CSV table of C-alpha atoms and ligand atoms in Angstrom, one decimal:
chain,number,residue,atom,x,y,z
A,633,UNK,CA,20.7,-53.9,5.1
A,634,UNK,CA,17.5,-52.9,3.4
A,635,UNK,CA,17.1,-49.1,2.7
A,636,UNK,CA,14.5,-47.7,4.8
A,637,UNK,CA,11.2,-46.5,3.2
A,638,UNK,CA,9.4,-45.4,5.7
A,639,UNK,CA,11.4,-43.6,8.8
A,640,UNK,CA,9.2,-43.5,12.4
A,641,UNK,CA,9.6,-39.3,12.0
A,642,UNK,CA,10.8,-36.8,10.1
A,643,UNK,CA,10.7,-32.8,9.8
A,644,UNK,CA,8.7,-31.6,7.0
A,645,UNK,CA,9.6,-28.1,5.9
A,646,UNK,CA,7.2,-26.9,3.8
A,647,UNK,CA,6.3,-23.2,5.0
A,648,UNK,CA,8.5,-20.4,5.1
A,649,UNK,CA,11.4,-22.1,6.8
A,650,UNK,CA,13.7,-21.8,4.2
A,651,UNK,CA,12.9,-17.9,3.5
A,652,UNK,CA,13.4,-17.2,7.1
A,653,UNK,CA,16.8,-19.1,7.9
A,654,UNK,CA,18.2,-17.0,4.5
A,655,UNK,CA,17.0,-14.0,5.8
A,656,UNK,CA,18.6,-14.7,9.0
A,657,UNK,CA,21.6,-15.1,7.6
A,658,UNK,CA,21.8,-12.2,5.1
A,659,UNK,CA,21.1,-10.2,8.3
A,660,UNK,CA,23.8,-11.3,10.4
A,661,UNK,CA,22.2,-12.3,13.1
A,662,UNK,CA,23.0,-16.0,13.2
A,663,UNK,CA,23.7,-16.5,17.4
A,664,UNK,CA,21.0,-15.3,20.0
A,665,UNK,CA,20.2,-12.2,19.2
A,666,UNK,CA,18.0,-11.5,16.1
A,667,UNK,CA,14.3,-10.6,15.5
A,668,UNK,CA,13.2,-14.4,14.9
A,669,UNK,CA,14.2,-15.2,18.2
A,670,UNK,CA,11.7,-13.1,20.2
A,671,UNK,CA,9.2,-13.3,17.3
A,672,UNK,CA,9.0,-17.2,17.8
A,673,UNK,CA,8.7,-16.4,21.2
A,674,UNK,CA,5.4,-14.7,20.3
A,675,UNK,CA,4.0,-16.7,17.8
A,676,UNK,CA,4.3,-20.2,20.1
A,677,UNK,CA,3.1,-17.8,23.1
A,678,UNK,CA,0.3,-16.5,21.0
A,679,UNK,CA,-0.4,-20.3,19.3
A,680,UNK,CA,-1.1,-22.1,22.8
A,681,UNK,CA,-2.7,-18.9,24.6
A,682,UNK,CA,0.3,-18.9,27.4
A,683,UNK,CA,2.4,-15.6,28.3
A,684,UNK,CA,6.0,-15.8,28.1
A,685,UNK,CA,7.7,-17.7,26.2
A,686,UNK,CA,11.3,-17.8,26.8
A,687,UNK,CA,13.5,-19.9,23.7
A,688,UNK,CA,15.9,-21.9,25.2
A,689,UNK,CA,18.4,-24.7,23.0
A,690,UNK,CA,16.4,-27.6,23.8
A,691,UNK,CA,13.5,-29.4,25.9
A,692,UNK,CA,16.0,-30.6,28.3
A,693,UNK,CA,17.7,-27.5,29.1
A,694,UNK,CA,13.5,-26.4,28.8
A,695,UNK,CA,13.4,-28.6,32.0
A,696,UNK,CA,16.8,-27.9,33.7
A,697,UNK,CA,15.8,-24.5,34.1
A,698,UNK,CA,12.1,-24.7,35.5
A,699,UNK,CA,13.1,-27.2,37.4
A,700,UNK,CA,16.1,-24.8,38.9
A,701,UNK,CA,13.6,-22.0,39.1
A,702,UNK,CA,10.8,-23.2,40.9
A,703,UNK,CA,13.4,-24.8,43.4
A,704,UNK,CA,15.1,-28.4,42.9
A,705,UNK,CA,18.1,-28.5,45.6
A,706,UNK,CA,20.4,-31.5,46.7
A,707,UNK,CA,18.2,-34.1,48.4
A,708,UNK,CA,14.7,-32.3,47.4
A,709,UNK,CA,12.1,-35.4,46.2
A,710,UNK,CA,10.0,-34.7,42.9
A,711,UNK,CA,7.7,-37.2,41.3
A,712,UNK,CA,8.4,-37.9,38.1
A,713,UNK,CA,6.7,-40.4,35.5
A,714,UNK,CA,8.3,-43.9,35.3
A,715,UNK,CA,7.2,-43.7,31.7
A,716,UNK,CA,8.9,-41.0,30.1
A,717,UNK,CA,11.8,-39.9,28.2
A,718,UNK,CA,15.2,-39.6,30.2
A,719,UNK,CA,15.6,-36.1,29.7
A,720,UNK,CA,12.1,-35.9,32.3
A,721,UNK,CA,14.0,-37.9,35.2
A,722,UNK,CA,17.7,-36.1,34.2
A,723,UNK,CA,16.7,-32.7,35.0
A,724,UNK,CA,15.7,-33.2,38.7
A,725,UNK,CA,18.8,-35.2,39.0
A,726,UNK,CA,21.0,-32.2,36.7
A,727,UNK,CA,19.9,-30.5,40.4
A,728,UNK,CA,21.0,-33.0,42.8
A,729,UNK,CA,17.4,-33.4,43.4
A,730,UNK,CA,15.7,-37.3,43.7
A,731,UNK,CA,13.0,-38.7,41.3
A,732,UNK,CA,10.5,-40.3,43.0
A,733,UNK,CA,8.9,-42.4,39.6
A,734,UNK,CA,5.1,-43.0,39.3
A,735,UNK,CA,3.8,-45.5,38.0
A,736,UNK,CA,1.4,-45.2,35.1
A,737,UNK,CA,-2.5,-46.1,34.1
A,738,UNK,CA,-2.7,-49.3,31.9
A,739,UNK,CA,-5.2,-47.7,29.5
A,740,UNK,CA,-3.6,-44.7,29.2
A,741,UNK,CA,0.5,-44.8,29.5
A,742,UNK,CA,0.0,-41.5,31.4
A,743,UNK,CA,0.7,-40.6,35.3
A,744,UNK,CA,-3.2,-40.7,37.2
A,745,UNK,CA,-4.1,-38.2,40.2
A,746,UNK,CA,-4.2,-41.8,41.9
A,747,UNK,CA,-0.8,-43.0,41.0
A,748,UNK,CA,0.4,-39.6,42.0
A,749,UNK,CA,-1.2,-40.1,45.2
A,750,UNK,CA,0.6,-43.4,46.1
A,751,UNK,CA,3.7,-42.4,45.4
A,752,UNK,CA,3.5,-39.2,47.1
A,753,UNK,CA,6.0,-38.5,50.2
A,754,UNK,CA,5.4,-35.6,52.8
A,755,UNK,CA,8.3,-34.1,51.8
A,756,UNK,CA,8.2,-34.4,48.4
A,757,UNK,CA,8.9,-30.3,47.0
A,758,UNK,CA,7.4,-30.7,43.3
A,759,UNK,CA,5.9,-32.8,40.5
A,760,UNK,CA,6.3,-33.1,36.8
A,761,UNK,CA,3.8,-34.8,34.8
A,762,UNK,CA,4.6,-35.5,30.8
A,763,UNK,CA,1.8,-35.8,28.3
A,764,UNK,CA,3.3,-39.2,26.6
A,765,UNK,CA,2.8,-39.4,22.9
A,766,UNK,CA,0.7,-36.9,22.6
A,767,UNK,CA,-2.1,-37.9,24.9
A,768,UNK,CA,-3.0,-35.5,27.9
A,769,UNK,CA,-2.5,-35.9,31.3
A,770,UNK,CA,-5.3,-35.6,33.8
A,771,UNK,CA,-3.0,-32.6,34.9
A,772,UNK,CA,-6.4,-30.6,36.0
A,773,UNK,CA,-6.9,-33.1,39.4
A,774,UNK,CA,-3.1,-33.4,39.4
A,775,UNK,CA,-2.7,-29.6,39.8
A,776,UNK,CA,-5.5,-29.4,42.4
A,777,UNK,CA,-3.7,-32.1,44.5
A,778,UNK,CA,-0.4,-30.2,44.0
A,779,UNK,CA,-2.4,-27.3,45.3
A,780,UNK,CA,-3.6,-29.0,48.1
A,781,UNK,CA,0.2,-30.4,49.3
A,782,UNK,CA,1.9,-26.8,48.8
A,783,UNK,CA,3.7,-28.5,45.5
A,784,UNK,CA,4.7,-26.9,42.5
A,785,UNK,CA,3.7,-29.0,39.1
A,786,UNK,CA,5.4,-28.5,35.6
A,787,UNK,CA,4.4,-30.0,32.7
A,788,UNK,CA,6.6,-31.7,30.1
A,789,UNK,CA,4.8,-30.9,26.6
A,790,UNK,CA,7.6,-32.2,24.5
A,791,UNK,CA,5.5,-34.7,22.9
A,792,UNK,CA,1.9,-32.4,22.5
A,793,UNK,CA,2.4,-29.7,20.9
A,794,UNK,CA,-1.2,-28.7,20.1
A,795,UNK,CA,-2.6,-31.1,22.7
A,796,UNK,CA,-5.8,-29.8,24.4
A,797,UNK,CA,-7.8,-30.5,27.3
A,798,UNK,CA,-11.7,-29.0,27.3
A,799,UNK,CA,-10.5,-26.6,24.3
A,800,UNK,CA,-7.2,-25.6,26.7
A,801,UNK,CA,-3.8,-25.9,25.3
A,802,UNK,CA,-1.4,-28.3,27.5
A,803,UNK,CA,1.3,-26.3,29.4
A,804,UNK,CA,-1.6,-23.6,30.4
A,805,UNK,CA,-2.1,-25.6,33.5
A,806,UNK,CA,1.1,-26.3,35.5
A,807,UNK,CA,3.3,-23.9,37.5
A,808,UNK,CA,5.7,-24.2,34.8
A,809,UNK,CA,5.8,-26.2,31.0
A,810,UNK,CA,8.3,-27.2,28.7
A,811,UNK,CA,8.3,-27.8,24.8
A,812,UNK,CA,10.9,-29.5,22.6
A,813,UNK,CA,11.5,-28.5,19.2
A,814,UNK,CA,14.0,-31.6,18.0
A,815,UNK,CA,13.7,-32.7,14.7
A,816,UNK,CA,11.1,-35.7,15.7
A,817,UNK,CA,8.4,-33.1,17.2
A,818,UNK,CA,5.5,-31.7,16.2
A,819,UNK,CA,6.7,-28.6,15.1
A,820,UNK,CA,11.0,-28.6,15.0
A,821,UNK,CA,13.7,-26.2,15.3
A,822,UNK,CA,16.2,-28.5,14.7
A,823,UNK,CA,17.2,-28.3,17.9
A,824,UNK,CA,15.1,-26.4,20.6
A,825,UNK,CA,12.5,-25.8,23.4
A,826,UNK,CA,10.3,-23.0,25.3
A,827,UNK,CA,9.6,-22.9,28.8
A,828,UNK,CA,6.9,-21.0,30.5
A,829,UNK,CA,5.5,-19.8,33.7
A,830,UNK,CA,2.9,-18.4,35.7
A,831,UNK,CA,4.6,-16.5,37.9
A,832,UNK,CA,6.7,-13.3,36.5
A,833,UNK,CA,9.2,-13.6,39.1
A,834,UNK,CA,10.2,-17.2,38.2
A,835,UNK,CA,10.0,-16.0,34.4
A,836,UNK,CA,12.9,-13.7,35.1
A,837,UNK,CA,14.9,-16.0,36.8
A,838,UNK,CA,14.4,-18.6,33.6
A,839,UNK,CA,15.8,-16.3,32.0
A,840,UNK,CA,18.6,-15.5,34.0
A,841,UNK,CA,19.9,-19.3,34.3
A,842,UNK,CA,19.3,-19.2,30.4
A,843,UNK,CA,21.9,-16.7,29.8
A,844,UNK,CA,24.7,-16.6,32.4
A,845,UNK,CA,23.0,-15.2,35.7
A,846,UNK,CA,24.1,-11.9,33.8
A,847,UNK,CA,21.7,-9.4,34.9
A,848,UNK,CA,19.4,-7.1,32.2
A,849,UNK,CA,20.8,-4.1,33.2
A,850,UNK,CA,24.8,-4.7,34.4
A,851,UNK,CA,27.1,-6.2,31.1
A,852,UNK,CA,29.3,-9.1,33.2
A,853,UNK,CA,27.2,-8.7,36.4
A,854,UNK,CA,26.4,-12.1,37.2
A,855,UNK,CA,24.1,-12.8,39.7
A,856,UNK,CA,23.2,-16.2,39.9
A,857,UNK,CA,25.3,-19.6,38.7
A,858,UNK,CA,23.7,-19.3,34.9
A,859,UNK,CA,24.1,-21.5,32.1
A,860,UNK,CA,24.2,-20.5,28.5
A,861,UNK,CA,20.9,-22.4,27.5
A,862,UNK,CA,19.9,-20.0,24.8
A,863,UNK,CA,18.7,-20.9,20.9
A,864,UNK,CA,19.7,-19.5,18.1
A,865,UNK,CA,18.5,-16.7,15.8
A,866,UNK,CA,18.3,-19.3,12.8
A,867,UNK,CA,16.7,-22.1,14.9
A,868,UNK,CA,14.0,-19.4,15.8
A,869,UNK,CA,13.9,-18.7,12.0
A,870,UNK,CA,12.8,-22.1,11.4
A,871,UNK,CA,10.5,-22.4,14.0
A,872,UNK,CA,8.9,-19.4,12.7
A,873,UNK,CA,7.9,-21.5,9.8
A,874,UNK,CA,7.0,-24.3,11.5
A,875,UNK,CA,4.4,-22.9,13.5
A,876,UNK,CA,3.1,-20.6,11.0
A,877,UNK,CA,1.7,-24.4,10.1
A,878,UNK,CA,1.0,-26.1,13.5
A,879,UNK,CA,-2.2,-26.4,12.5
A,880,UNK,CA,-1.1,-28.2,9.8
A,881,UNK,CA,1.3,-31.0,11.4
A,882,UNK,CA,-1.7,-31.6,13.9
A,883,UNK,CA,-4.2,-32.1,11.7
A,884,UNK,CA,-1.8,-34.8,9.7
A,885,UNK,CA,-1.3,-36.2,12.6
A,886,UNK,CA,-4.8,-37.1,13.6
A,887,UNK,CA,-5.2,-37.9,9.6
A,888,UNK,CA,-2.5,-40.7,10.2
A,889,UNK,CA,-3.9,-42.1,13.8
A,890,UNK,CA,-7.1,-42.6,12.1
A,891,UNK,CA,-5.9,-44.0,9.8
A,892,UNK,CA,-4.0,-46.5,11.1
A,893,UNK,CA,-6.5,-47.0,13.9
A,894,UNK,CA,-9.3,-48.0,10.9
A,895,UNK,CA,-7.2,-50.7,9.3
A,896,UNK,CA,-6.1,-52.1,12.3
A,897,UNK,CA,-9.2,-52.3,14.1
A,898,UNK,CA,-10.0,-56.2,13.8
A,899,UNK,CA,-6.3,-56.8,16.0
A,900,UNK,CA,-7.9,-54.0,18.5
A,901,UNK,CA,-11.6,-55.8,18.7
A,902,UNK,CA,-9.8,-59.3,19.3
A,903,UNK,CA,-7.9,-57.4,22.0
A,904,UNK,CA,-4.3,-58.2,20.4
A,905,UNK,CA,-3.2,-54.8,20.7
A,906,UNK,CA,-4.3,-51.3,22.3
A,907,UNK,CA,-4.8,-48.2,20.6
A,908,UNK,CA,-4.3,-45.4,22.3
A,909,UNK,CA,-7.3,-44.1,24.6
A,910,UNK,CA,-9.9,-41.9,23.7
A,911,UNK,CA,-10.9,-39.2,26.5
A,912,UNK,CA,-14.4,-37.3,26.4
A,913,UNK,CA,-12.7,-33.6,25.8
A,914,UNK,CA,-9.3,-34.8,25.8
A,915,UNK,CA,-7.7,-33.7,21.8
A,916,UNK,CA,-4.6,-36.7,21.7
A,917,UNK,CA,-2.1,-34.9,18.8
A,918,UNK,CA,-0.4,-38.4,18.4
A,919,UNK,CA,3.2,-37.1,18.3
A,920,UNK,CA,4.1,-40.7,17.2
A,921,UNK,CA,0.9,-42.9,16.9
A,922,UNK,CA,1.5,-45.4,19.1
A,923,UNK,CA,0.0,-49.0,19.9
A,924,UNK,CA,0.4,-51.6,23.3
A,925,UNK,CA,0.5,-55.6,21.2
A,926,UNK,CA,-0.9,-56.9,24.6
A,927,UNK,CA,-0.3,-60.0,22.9
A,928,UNK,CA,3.2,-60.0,22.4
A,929,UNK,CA,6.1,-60.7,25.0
A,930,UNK,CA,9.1,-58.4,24.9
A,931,UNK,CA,10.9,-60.6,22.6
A,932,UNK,CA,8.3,-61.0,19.9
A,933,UNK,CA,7.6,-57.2,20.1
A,934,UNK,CA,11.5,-57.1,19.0
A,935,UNK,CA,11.4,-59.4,16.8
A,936,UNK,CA,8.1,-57.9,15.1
A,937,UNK,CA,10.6,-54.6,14.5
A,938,UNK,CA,13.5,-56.6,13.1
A,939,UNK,CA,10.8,-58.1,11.0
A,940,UNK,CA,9.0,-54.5,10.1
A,941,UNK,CA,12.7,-53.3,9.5
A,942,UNK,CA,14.4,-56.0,7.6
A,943,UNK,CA,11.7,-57.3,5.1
A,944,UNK,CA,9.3,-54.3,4.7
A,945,UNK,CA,11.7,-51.4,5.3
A,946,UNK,CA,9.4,-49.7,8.0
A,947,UNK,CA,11.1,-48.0,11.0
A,948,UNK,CA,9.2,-48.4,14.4
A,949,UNK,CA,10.2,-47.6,17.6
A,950,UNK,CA,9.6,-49.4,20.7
A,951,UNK,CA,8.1,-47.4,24.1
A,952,UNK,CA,10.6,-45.8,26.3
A,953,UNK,CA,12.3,-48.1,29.0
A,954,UNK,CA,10.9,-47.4,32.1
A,955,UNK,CA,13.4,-44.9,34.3
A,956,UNK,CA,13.2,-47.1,37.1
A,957,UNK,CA,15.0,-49.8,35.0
A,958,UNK,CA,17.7,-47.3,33.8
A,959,UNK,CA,21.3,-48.0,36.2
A,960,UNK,CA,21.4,-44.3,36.5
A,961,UNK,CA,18.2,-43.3,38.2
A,962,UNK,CA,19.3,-46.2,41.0
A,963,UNK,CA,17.1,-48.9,40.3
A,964,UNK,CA,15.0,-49.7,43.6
A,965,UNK,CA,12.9,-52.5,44.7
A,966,UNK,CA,9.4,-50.5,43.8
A,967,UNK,CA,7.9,-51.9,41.8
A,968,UNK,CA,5.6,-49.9,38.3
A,969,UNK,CA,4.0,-53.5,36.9
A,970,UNK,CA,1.8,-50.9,34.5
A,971,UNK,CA,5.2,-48.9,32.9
A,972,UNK,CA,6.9,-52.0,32.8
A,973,UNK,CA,4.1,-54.3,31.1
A,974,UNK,CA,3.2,-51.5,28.6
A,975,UNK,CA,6.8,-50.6,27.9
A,976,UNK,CA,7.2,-53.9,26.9
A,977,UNK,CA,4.8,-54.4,24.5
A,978,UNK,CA,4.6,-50.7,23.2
A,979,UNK,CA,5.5,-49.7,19.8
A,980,UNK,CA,5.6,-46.1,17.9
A,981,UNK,CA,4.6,-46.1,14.4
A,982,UNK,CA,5.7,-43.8,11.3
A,983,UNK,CA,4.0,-40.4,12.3
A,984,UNK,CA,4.9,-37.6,9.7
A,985,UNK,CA,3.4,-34.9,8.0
A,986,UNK,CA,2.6,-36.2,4.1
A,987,UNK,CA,2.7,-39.7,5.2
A,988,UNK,CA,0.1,-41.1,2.4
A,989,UNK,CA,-2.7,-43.4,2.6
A,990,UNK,CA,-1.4,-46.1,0.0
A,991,UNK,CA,1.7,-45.9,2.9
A,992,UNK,CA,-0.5,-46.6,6.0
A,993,UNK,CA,-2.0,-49.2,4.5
A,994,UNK,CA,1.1,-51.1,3.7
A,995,UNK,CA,2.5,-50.7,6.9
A,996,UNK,CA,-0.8,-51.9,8.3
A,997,UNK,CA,-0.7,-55.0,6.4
A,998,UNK,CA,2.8,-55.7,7.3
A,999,UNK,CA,2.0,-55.6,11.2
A,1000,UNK,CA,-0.9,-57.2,10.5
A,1001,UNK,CA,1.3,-60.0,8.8
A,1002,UNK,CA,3.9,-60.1,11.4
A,1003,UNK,CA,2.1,-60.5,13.8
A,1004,UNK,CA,-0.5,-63.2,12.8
A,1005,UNK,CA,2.7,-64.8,11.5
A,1006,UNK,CA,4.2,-64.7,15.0
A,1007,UNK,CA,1.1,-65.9,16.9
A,1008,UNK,CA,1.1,-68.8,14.0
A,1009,UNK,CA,4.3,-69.9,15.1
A,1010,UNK,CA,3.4,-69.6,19.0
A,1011,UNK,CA,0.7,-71.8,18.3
A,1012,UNK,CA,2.5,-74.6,16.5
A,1013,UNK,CA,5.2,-75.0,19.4
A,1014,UNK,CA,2.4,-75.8,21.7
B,1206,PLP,C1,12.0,-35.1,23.5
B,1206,PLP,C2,11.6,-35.0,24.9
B,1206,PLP,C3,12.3,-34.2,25.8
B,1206,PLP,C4,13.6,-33.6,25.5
B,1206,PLP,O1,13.7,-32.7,24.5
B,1206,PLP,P1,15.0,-32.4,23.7
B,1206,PLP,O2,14.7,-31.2,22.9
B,1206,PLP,O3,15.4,-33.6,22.9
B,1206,PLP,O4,16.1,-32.1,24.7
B,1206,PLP,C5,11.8,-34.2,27.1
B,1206,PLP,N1,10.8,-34.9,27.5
B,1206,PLP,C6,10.1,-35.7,26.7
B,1206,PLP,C7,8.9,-36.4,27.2
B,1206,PLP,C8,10.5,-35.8,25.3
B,1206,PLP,O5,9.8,-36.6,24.5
């Protein structure tokens, strides 16, 4: 196999990372206690202009927990984006609750006020939106209609760190959001997430279910059914460093889309592929710049990555399978022909802090290749 050159993401350490995690360690404090954890806390809380930040040792435990707190029980209906990462779908299941998936726009790859609205059920208890690659949500409208119905919304963030509506950070608009710090995100922690939310009283519970139902004031007085959902002390020590430079990792992010977007704007303007859409007041981070090859069935897509992979050594990834695909989100006979039509044809690019010019243009010209190479070869069968 050929050595990869260019990997789809990677974490790029170049702050104070590594003077923080040795600190950390000379202290001690390498479990959950330690100054770095509630300073992280702070500094994310401070960064997207949202009160109370609890660290918790991932997104999806991020999710398990608000959706616990705000109220998932056995039975309870929540809508939840057919395009999204598992871990979106797992934690109202984690609950006994049901998904109820919503379909997504074609333009967009994210969940509409109107697709919401179809696939809403009168006794549906809550809704969680995701911000897919980076691109807001119309989660304004969305929270309004949640409003409306007596619903609680949270918002999965894990892929837009940094993402802003009208100058307002994502996760300052739902009930509850979450934020994954794996080693692919925006900022990393290695592993990681933060959840937040409105309401104080939820807050404390989060953080009850985070550390063992064991209440603040009462060693091995455990109130509620808690999990042990809580991040480390050197995690926290390299998030610290990581968002000391948020700015950073967003700005190189929008660096790369543009990038890619300008040398791969003649297969946009003759419609072969979709770039991601541009919103008046909607700031897309890119988390992984992504593209829809409209012109491309699922197996050419493939094959274009075994392709990309094999002779060029460039890493892509293709868009998440739709969850109501997946065996264990019981596959129904509903039907989402926009998740499963963009999922098809969807592919993330190499997104990563550093990633240079003379790199983008290469992998550019390799699509670019591919892909005129597999259109070529259509042609001549017909
Ligand atoms: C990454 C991701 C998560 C889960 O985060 P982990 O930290 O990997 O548990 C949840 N939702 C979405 C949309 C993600 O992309």
């Amino acid at each position: 196999m050929k050595e990869i050159r260019y990997q789809v993401s990677k974490p790029v350490l170049i702050g104070n990372e590594r003077e923080y995690v040795l600190d950390a360690i000379e202290s001690g404090w390498i479990s959950s206690s330690g100054r770095y954890l509630s300073r992280f806390e702070d500094q994310v809380s401070n960064y997207l202009g949202i009160e109370g930040g609890i660290a918790v040792s991932s997104g999806t435990t991020a999710l398990h927990i608000a959706c616990k707190a705000l109220g998932v029980h056995p039975g309870d209906k929540v809508l939840v984006p057919d395009l999204t990462y598992v871990a979106t779908a797992n934690a109202v299941s984690y609950c006994g609750g049901r998904p109820l998936f919503v379909d997504c726009d074609p333009k967009t790859w994210n969940v509409t006020l109107g697709t919401i609205e179809d696939a809403y059920e009168s006794d549906v208890v809550g809704a969680i939106i995701t911000h897919l690659y980076g691109l807001p949500a119309p989660v304004e409208k969305i929270k309004e209609f949640c409003s409306e119905k007596g619903i609680w919304l949270i918002e999965d963030c894990a892929e837009a760190f940094g993402a802003k509506i009208d100058n307002r950070y994502v996760g300052s608009f739902g009930d509850a959001s979450v934020f994954s710090f794996y080693g692919n995100k925006i900022i990393s922690t290695g592993e990681g997430g933060m959840v937040f939310a409105v309401d104080e009283n939820i807050r404390e519970t989060m953080k009850l279910l985070r550390g063992q139902g064991m209440s603040a004031g009462k060693r091995y007085w455990h109130t509620i059914l808690g999990y042990n959902y809580r991040m480390t002390n050197v995690a926290a020590a390299i998030g610290c460093g990581q968002v000391e430079n948020a700015d950073i990792h967003i700005a190189e992010r929008k660096r790369i889309a543009n990038s890619y977007m300008d040398k791969l704007s003649l297969l946009e303007s003759e419609r072969v592929m979709q770039f991601p859409a541009k919103i008046e007041g909607y700031e897309n981070v890119y988390w992984l710049f992504s593209i829809v090859i409209n012109a491309l069935t699922r197996e050419e897509r493939d094959g274009l990555m075994s392709n990309l992979d094999n002779d060029h050594g460039i890493e892509t990834r293709p868009f998440f399978v739709p969850m109501h695909m997946l065996p264990i989100h019981s596959p129904t006979n509903a039907t989402y022909p926009n998740a499963e039509s963009i999922s098809t044809s969807g592919l993330n690019l190499p997104t990563y802090t550093g990633l240079k010019e003379e790199a983008i243009q290469e992998i550019a010209d390799a699509l670019i290749y591919e892909i005129q190479g597999i259109l070529a070869r259509r042609k001549a069968y017909e």
